[in-house]
mmCIF file with all atom_site columns, C-alpha atoms in Angstrom:
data_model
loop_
_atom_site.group_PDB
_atom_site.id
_atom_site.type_symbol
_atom_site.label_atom_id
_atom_site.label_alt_id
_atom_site.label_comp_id
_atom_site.label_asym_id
_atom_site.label_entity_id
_atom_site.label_seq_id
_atom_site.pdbx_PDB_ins_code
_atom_site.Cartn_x
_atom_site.Cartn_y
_atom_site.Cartn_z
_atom_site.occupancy
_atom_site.B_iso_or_equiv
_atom_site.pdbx_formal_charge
_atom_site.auth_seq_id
_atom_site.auth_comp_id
_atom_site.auth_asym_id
_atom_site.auth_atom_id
_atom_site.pdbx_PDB_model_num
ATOM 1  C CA . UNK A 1 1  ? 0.000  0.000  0.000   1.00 81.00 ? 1  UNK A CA 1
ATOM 2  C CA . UNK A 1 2  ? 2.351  3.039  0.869   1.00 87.00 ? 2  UNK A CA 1
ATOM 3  C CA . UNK A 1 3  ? 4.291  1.720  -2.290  1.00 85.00 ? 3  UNK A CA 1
ATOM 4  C CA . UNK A 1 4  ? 1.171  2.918  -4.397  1.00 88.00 ? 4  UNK A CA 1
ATOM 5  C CA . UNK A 1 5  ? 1.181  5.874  -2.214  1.00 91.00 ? 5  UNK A CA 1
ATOM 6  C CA . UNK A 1 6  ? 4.930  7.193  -3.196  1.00 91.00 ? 6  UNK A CA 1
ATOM 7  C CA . UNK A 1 7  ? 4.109  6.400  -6.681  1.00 90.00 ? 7  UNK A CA 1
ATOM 8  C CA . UNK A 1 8  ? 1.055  8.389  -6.947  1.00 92.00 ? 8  UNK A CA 1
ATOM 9  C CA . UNK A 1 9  ? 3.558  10.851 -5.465  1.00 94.00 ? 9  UNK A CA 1
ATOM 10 C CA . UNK A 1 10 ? 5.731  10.485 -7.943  1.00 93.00 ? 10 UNK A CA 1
ATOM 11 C CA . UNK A 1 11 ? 3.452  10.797 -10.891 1.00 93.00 ? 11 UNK A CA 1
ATOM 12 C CA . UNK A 1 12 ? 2.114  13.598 -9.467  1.00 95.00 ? 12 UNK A CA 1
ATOM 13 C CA . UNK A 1 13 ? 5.585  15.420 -9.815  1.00 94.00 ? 13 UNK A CA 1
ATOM 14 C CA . UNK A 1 14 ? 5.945  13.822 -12.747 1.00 94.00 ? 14 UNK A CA 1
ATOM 15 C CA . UNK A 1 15 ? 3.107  15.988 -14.254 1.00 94.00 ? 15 UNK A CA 1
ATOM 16 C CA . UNK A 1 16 ? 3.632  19.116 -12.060 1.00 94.00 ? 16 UNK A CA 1
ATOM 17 C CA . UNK A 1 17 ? 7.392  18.708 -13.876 1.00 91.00 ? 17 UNK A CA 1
ATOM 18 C CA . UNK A 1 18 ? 5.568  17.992 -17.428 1.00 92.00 ? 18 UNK A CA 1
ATOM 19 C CA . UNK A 1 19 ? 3.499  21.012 -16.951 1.00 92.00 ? 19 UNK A CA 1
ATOM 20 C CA . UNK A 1 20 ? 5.999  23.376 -15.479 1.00 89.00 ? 20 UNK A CA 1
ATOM 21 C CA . UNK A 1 21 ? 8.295  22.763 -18.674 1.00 85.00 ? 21 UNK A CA 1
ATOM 22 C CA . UNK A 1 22 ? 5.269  22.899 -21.209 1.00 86.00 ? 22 UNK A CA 1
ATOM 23 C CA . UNK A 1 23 ? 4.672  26.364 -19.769 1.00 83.00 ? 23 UNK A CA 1
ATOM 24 C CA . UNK A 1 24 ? 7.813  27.847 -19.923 1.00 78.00 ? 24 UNK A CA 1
ATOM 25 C CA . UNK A 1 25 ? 8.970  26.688 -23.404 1.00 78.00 ? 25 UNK A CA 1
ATOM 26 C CA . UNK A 1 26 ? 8.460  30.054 -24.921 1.00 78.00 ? 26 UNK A CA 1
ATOM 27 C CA . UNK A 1 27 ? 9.802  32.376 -21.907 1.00 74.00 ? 27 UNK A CA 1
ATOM 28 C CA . UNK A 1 28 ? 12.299 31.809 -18.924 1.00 73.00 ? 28 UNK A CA 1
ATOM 29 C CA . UNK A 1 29 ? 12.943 28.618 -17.714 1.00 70.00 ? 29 UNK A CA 1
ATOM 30 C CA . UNK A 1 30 ? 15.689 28.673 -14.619 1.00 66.00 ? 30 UNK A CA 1
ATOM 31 C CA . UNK A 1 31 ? 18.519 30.888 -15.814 1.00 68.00 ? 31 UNK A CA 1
ATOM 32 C CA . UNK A 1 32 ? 17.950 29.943 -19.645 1.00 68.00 ? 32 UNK A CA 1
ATOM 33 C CA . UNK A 1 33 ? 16.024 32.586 -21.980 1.00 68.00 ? 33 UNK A CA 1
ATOM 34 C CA . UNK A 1 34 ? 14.173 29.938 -24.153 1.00 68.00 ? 34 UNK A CA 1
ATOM 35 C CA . UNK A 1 35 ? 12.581 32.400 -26.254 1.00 69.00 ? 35 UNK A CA 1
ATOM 36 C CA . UNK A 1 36 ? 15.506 33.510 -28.292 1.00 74.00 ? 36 UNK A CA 1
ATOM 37 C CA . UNK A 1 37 ? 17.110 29.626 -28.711 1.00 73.00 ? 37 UNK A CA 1
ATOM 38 C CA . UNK A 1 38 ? 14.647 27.307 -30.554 1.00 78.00 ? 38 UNK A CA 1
ATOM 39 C CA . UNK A 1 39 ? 17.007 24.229 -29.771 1.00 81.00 ? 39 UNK A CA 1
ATOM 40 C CA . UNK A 1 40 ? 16.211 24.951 -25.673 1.00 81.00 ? 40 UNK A CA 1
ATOM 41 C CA . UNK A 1 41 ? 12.296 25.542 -26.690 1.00 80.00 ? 41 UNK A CA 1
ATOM 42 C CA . UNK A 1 42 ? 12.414 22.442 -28.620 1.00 85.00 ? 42 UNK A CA 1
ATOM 43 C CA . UNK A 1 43 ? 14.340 20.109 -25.497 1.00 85.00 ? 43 UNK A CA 1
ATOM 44 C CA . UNK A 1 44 ? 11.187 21.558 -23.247 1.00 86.00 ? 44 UNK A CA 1
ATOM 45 C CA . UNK A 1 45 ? 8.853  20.510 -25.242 1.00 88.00 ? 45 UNK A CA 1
ATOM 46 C CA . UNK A 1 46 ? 9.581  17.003 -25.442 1.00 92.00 ? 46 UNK A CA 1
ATOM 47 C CA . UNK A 1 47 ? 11.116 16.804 -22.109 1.00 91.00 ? 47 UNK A CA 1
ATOM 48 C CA . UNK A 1 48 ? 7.477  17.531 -21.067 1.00 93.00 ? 48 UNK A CA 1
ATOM 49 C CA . UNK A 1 49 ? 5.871  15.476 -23.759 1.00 93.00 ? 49 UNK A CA 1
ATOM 50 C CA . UNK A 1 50 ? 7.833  12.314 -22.680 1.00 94.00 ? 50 UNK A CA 1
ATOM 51 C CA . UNK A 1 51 ? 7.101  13.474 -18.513 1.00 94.00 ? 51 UNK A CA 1
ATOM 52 C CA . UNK A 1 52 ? 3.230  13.573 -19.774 1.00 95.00 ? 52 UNK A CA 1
ATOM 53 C CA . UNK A 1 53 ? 3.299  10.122 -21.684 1.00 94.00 ? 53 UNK A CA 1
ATOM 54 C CA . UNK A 1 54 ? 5.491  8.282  -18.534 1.00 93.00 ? 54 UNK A CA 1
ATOM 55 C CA . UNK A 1 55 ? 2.814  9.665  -16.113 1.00 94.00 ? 55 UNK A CA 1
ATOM 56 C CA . UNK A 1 56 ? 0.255  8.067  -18.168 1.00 94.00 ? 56 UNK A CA 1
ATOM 57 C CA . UNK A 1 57 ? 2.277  4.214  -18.442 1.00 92.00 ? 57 UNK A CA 1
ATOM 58 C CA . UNK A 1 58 ? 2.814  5.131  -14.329 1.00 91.00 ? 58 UNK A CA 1
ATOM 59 C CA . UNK A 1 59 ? -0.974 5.305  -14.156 1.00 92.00 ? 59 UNK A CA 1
ATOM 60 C CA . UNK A 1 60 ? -1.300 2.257  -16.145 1.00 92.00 ? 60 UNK A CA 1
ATOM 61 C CA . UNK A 1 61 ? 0.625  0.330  -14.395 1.00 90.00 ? 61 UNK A CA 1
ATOM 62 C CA . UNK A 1 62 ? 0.159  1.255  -10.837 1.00 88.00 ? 62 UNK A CA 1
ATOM 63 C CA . UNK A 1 63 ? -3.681 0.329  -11.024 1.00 88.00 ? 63 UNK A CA 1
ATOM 64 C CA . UNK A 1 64 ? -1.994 -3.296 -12.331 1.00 87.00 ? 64 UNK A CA 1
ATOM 65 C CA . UNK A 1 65 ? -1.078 -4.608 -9.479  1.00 78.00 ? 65 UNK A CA 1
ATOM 66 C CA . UNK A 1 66 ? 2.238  -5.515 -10.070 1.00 81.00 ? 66 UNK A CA 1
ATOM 67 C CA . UNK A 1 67 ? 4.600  -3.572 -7.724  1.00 77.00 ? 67 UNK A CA 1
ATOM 68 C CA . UNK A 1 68 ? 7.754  -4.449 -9.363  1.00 85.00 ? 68 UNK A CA 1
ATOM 69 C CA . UNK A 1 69 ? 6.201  -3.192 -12.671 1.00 86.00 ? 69 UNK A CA 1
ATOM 70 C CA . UNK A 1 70 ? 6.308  0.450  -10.749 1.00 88.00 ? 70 UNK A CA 1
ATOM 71 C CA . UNK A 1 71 ? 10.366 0.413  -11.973 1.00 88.00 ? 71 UNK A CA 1
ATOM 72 C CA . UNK A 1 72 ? 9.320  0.753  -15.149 1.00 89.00 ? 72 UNK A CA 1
ATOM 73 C CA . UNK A 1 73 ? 8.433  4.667  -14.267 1.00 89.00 ? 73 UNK A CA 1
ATOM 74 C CA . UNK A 1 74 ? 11.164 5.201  -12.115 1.00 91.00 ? 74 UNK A CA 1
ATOM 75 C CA . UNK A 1 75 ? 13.625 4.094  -15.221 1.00 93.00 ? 75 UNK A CA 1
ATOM 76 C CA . UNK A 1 76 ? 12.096 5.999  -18.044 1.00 91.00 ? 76 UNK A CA 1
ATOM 77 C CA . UNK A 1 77 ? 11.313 8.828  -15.874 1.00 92.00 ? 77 UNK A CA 1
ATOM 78 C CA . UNK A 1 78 ? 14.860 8.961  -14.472 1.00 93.00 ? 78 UNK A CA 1
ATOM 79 C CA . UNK A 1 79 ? 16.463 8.248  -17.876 1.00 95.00 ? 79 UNK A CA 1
ATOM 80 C CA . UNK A 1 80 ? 14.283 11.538 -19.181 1.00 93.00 ? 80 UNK A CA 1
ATOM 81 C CA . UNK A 1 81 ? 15.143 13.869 -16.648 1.00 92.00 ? 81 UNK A CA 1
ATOM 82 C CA . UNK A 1 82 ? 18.955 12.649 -17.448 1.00 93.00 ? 82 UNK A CA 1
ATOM 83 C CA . UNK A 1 83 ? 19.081 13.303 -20.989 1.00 91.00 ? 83 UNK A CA 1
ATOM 84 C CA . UNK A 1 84 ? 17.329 16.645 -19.933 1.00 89.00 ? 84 UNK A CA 1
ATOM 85 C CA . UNK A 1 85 ? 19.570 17.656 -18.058 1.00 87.00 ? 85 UNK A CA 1
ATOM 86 C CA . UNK A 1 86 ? 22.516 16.738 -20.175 1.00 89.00 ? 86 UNK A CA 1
ATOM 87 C CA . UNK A 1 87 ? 21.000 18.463 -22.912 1.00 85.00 ? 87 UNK A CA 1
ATOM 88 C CA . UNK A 1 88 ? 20.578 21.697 -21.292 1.00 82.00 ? 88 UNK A CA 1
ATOM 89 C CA . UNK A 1 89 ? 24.337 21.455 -19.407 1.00 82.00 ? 89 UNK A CA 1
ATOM 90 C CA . UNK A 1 90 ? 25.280 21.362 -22.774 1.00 75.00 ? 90 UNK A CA 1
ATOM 91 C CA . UNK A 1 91 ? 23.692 24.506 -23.989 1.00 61.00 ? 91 UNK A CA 1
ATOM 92 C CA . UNK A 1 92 ? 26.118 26.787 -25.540 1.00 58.00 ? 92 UNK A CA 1
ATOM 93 C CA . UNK A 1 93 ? 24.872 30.155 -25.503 1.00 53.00 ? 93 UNK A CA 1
#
């Protein structure tokens, strides 16, 4: 039980994340002026695409049953916040 608990948790930052990122695409998102680079605008918007369409497997899969099916979330979720964040340390402006 307080496994499905954390996860719903999870997702739930999951989408706050997704959402966050959606909604700054086109202005400032942490120190990064997105609207004048269309490769940072671009990394946002999939970034939050791929957060959105992990919350929804999460969802799927927590109402499964299966708890070890729950790493399945944590991996692509994890992996997608990686390649995120290597993306944007690798921002030249």
């Amino acid at each position: 039980m307080i496994i499905k608990i954390v996860m719903i948790v999870f997702i739930f930052l999951l989408l706050l994340t997704a959402w966050y990122m959606w909604h700054r695409r086109n202005g400032h998102f942490l120190i990064f002026d997105v609207g004048g680079d269309p490769r940072m605008a671009n990394v946002l918007k999939w970034t939050s695409i791929a957060l959105l369409v992990e919350s929804v497997i999460g969802i799927i899969i927590l109402f499964m049953g299966n708890k070890y099916l729950n790493l399945i979330t944590l991996f692509l979720a994890s992996l997608t916040i990686l390649v995120f964040g290597l993306l944007i340390t690798n921002n030249k402006e």
